[in-house]
Tab-separated table of C-alpha atoms in Angstrom:
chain	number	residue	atom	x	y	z
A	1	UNK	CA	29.613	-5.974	-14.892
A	2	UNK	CA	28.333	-2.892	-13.894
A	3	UNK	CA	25.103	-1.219	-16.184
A	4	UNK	CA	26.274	1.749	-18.609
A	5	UNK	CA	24.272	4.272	-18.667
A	6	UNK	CA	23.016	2.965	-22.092
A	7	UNK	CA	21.638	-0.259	-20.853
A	8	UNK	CA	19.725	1.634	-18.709
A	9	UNK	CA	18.312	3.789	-21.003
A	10	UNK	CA	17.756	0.444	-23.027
A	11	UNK	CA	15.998	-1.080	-19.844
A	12	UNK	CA	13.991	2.201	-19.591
A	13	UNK	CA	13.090	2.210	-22.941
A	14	UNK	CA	11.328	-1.512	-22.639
A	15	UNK	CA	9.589	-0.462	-19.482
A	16	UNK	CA	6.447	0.550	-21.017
A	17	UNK	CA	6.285	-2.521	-23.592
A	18	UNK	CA	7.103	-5.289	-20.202
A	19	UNK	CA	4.646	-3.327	-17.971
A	20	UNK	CA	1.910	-3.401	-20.704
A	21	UNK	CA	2.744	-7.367	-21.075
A	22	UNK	CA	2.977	-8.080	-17.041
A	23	UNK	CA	-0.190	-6.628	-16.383
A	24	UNK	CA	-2.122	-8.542	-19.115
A	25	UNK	CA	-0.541	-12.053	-17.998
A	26	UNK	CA	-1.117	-10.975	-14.007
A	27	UNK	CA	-4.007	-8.728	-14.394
A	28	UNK	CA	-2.697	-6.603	-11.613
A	29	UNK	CA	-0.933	-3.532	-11.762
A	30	UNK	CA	1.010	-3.770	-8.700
A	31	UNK	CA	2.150	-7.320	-9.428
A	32	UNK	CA	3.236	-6.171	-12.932
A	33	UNK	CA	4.984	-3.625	-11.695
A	34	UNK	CA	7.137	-5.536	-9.323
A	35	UNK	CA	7.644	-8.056	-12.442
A	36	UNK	CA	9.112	-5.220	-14.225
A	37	UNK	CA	11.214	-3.951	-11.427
A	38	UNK	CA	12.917	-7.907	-11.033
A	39	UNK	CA	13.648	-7.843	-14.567
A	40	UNK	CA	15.321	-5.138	-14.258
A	41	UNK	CA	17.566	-6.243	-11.346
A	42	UNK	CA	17.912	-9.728	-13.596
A	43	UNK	CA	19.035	-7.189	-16.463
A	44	UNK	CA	21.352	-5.257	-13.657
A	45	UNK	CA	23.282	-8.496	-12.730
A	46	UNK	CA	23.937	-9.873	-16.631
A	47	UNK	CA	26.404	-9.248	-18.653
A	48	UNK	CA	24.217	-6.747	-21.061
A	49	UNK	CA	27.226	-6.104	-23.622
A	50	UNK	CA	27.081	-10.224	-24.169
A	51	UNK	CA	23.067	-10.276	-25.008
A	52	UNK	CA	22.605	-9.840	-28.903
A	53	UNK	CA	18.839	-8.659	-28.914
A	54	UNK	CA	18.092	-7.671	-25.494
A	55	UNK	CA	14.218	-6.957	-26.045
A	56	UNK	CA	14.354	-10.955	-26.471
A	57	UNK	CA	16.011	-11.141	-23.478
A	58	UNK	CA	14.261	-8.819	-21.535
A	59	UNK	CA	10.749	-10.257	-22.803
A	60	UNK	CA	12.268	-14.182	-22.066
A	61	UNK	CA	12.916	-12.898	-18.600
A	62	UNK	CA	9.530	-11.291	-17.824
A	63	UNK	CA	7.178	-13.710	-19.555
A	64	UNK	CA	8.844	-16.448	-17.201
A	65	UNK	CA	8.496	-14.221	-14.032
A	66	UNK	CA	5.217	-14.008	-14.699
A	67	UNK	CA	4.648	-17.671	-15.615
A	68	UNK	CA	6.335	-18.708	-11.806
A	69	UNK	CA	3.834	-16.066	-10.071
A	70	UNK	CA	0.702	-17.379	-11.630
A	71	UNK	CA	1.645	-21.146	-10.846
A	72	UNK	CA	1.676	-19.583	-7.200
A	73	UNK	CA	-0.974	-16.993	-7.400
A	74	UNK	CA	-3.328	-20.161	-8.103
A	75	UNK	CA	-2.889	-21.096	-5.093
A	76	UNK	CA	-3.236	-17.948	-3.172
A	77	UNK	CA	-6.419	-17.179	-5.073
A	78	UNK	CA	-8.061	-20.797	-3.543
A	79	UNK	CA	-7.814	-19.049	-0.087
A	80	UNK	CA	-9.292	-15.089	-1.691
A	81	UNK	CA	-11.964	-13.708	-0.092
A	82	UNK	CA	-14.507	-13.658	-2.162
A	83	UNK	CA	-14.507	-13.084	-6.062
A	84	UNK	CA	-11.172	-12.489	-8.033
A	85	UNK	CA	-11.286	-9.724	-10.593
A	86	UNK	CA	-8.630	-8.113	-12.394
A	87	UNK	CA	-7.330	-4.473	-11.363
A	88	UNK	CA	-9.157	-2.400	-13.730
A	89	UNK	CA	-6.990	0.834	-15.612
A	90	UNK	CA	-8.965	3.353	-16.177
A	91	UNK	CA	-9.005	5.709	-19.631
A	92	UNK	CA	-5.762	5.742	-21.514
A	93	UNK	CA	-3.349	4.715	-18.833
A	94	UNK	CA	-0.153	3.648	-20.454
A	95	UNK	CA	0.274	0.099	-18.750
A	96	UNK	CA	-2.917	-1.074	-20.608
A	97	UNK	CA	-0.317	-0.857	-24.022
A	98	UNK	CA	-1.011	-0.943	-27.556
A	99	UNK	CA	-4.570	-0.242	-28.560
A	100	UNK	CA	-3.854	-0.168	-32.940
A	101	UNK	CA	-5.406	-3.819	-33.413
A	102	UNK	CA	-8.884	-5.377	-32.123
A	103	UNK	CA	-6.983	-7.537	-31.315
A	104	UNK	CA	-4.566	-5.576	-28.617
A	105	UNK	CA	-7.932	-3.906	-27.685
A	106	UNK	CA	-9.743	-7.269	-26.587
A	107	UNK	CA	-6.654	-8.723	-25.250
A	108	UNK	CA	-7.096	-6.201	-22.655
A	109	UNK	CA	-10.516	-5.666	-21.991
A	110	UNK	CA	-12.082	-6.697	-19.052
A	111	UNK	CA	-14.402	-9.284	-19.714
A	112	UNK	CA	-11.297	-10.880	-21.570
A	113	UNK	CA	-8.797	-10.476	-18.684
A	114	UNK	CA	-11.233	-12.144	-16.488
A	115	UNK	CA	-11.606	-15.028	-18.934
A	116	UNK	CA	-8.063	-15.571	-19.065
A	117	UNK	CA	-8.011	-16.661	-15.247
A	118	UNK	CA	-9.627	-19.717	-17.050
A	119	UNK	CA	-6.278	-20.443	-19.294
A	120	UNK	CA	-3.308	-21.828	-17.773
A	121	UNK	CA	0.053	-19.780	-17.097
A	122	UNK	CA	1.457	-20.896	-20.832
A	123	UNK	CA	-2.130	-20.384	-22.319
A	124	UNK	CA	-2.122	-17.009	-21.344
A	125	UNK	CA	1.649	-15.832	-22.063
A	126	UNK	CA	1.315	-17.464	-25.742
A	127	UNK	CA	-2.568	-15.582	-26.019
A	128	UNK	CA	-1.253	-12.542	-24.798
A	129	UNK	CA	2.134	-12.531	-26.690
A	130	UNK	CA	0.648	-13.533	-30.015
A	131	UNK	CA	-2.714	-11.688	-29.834
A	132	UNK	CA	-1.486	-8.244	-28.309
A	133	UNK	CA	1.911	-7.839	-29.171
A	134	UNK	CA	2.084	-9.936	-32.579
A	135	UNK	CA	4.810	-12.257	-31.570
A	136	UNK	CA	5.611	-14.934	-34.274
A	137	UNK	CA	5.395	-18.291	-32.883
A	138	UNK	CA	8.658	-19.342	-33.822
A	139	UNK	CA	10.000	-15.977	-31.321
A	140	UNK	CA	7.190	-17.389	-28.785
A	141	UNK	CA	8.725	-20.914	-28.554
A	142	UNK	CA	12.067	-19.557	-27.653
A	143	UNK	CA	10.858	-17.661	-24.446
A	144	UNK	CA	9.069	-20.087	-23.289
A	145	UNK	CA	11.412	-23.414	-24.386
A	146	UNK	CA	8.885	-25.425	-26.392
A	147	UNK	CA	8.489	-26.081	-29.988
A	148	UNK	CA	7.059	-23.615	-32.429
A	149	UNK	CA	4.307	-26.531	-33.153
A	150	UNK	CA	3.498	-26.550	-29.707
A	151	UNK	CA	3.064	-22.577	-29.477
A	152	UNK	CA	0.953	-22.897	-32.484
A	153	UNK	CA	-1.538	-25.741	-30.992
A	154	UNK	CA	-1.712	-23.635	-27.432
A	155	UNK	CA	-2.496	-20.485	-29.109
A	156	UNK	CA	-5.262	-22.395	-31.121
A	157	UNK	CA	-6.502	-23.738	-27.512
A	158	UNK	CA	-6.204	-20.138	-25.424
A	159	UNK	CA	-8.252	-18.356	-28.778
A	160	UNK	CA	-11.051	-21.013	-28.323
A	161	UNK	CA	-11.429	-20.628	-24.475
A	162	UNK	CA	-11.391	-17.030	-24.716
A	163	UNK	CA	-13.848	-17.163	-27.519
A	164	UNK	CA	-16.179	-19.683	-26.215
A	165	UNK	CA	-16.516	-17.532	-23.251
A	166	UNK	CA	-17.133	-14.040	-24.842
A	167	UNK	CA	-20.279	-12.600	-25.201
A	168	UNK	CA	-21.986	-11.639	-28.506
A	169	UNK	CA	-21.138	-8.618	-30.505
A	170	UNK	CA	-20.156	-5.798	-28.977
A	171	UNK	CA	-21.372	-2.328	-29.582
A	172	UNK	CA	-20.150	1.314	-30.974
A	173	UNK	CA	-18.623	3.419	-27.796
A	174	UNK	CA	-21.479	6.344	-28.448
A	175	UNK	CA	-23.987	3.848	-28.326
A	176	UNK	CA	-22.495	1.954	-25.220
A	177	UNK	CA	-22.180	5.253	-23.537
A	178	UNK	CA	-25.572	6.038	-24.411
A	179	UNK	CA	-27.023	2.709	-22.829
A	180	UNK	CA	-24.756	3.733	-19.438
A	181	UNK	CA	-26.469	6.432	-19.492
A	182	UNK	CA	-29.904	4.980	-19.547
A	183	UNK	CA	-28.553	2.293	-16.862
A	184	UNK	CA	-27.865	4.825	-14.764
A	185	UNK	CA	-31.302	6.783	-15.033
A	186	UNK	CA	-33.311	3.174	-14.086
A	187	UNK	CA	-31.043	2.184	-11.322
A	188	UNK	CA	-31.797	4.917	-9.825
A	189	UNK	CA	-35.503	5.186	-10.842
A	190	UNK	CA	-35.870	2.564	-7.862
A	191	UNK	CA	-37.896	0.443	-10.450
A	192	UNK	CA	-36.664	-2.826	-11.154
A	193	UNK	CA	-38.514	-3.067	-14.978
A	194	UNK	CA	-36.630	-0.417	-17.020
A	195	UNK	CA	-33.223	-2.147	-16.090
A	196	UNK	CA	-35.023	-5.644	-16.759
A	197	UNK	CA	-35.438	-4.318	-20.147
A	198	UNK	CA	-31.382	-2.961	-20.751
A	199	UNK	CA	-29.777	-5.681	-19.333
A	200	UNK	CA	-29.356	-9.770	-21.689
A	201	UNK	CA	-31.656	-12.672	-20.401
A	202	UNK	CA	-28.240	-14.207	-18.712
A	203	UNK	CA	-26.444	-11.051	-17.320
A	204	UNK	CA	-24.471	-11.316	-14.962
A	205	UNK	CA	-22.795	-9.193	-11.865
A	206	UNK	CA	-20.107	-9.543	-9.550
A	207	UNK	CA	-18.134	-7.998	-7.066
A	208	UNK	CA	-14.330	-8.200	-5.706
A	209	UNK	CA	-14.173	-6.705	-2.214
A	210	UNK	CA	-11.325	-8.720	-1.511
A	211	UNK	CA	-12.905	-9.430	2.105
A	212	UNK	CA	-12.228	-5.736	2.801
A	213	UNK	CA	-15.323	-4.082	1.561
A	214	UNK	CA	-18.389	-5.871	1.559
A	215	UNK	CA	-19.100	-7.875	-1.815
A	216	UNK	CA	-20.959	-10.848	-2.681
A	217	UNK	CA	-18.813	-14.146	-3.362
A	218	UNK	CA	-21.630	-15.599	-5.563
A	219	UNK	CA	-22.685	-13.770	-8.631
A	220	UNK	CA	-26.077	-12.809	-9.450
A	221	UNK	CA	-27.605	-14.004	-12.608
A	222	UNK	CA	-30.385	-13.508	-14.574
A	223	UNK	CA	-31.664	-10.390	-15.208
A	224	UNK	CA	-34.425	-10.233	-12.995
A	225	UNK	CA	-31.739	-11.181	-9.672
A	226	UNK	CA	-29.159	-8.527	-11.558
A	227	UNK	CA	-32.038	-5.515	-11.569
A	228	UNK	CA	-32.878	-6.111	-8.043
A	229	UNK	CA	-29.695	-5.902	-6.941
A	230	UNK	CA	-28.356	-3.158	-9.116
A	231	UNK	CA	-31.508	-1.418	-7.398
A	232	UNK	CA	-30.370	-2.160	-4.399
A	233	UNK	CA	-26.907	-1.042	-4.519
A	234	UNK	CA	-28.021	2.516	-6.353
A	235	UNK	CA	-31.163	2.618	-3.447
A	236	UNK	CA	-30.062	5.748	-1.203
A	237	UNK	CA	-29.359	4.675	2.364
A	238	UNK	CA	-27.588	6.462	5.396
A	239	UNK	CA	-25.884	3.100	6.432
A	240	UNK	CA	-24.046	3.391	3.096
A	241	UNK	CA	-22.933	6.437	3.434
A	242	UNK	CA	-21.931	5.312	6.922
A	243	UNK	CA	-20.214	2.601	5.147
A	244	UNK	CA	-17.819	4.274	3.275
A	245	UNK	CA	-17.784	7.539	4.922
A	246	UNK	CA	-20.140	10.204	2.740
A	247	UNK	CA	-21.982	10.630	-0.676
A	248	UNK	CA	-19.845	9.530	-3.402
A	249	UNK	CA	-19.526	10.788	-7.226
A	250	UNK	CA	-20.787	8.706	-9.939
A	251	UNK	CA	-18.953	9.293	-13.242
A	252	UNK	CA	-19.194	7.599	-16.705
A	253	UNK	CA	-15.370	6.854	-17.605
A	254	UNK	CA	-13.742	4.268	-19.531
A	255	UNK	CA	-11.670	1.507	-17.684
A	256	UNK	CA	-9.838	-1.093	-20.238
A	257	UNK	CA	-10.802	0.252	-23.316
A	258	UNK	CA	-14.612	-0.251	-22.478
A	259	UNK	CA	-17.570	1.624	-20.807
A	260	UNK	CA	-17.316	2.154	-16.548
A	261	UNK	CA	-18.935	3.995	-13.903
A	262	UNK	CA	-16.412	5.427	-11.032
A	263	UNK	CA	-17.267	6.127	-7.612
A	264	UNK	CA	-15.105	8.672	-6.209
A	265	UNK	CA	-15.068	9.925	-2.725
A	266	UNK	CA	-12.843	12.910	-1.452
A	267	UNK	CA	-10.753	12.352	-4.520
A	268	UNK	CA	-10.290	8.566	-3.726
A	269	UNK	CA	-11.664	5.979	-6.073
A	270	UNK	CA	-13.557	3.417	-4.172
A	271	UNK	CA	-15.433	1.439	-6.999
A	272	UNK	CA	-15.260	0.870	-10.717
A	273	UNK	CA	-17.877	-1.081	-12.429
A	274	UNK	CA	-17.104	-2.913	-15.715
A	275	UNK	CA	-20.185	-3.260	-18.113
A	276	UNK	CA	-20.100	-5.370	-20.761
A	277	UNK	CA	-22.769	-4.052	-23.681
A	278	UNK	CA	-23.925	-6.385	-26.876
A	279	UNK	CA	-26.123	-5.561	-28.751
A	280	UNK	CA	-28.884	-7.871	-26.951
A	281	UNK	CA	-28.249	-5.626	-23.699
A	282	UNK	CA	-25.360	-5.591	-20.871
A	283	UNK	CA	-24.950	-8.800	-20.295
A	284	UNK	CA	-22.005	-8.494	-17.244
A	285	UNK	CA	-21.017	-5.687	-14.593
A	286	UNK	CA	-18.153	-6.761	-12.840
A	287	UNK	CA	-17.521	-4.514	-9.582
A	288	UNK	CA	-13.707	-3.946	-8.200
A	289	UNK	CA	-14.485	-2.308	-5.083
A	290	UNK	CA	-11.107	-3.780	-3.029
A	291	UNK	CA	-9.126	-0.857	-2.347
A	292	UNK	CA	-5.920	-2.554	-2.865
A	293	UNK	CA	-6.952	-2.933	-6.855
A	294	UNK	CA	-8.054	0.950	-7.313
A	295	UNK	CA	-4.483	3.063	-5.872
A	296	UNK	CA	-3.614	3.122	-9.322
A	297	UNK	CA	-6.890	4.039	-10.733
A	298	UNK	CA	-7.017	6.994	-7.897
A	299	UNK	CA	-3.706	7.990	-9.121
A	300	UNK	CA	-4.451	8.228	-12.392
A	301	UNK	CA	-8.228	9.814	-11.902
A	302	UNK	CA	-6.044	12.624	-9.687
A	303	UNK	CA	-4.245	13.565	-13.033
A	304	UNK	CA	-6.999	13.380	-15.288
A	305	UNK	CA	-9.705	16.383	-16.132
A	306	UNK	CA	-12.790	14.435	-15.651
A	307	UNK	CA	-15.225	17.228	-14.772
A	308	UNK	CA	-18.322	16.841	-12.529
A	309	UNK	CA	-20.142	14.288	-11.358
A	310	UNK	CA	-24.035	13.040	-12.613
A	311	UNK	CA	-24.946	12.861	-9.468
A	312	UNK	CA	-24.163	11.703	-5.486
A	313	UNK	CA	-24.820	8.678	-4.756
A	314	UNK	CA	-26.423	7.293	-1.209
């Protein structure tokens, strides 16, 4: 049976709720995206005047979507070049969802995204459906056909891997913006001591680069190995700039709900680095530099006011 117009606007109305869910179980925007869009077609070829509570339905459909393309996206990440990270979303982009909670904030952050590649495909759907969008158990069960016992001892599991694998306290935004600012000031000091002193005893960094833009499989860790190399990458060179093709901007933003610093070239971004402040010091950056992870960040930095930049870098 053909859609109404009314199931559409039904479907419509639900887009912004299923994106904000596919993205946080693929951690990618384009994948959600295309999640969303085949629920929708599912949606097109029911018979929507037959389905009692079609958010249910809608969710049922989307959360199992997702489920099939991480079972195979395991697979194709065994043969990624490089480092997988997450796409980041930068400042309030509406696909990163609710924000009210802690709770829907973590559940979205970047450190935590990248700790849920550790969960399996039902770990993460019940984490992300109970922790972000508040989901009784009982409603969790039925979309993804197990008991609500069951949903209650894999939620238990996913919060314990995601909290074994967090770092310590986290910090007020003024004062994380604060230390980004006196990152920025020592990486480019070309002294490897003041960023010694900002960054934890274990920090870590990595890159994505998705075999398209140079990045380092292996991360460095340690803070001495993480200065020298932040050094390095903030060290002006003219084979950078070769590299990617002139100077870039260096901004302070926000990209999941927690500190960043953009590089933006000719309008285009070309790298987002996560930090990840405690109160001991940034213990993680974690650099998307792939270009296929940042179209939607450069779409969204085109429509933003984000003034101009601290300084060129290279």
């Amino acid at each position: 049976m053909p859609l109404t117009m009314k199931d559409v606007d039904r479907f419509e109305a639900a887009r912004p709720r299923l994106e904000a869910i596919a993205y946080r179980l693929l951690g990618s925007a384009s994948e959600a995206e295309d999640a969303v869009q085949e629920t929708f077609l599912r949606w097109q070829g029911a018979d929507a005047g037959r389905i009692e509570v079609p958010e249910a339905w809608l969710t049922k459909v989307l959360t199992n979507l997702c489920l099939n393309h991480l079972t195979s996206a395991r697979a194709r990440r065994e043969t990624y070049v490089g480092h997988w990270l997450p796409e980041p979303l930068l400042g309030t982009d509406p696909m990163l969802g609710p924000a009210d909670t802690a709770e829907q904030r973590e559940s979205v952050s970047y450190a935590v995204l990248t700790l849920m590649e550790r969960l399996s495909p039902r770990e993460r759907a019940v984490y992300v459906l109970r922790e972000a969008f508040d989901y009784p158990h009982r409603e969790i069960a039925g979309i993804l056909g197990i008991t609500e016992a069951a949903a209650q001892q894999i939620h238990h599991r996913a919060k314990k891997h995601i909290a074994d694998g967090k770092a310590r306290t986290e910090i007020d935004e003024a004062a994380a913006r604060r230390i980004v600012e006196e990152f920025l000031a020592a990486a480019t000091s070309g002294k490897t001591e003041p960023l010694v002193r900002l960054l934890t005893a274990d920090a870590v960094s990595v890159g994505d680069g998705g075999g398209k833009v140079p990045a380092r499989a292996k991360p460095f860790e340690g803070a001495l190995a993480v200065a020298r190399f932040l050094r390095g990458v903030f060290k002006p060179a003219r084979s950078k700039r070769a590299l990617v093709g002139g100077s870039p901007g260096i901004y302070i933003a926000t990209a999941n709900g927690g500190p960043a610093i953009v590089a933006v070239l000719d309008g285009r971004v070309i790298g987002i680095m996560c930090l990840e402040i405690t109160a001991d010091g940034i213990a993680a950056f974690r650099n998307q530099v792939n270009p296929d992870k940042l179209q939607r960040a450069t779409e969204v930095w085109a429509s933003t006011d984000h003034g101009e930049p601290l300084f060129h870098a290279f």
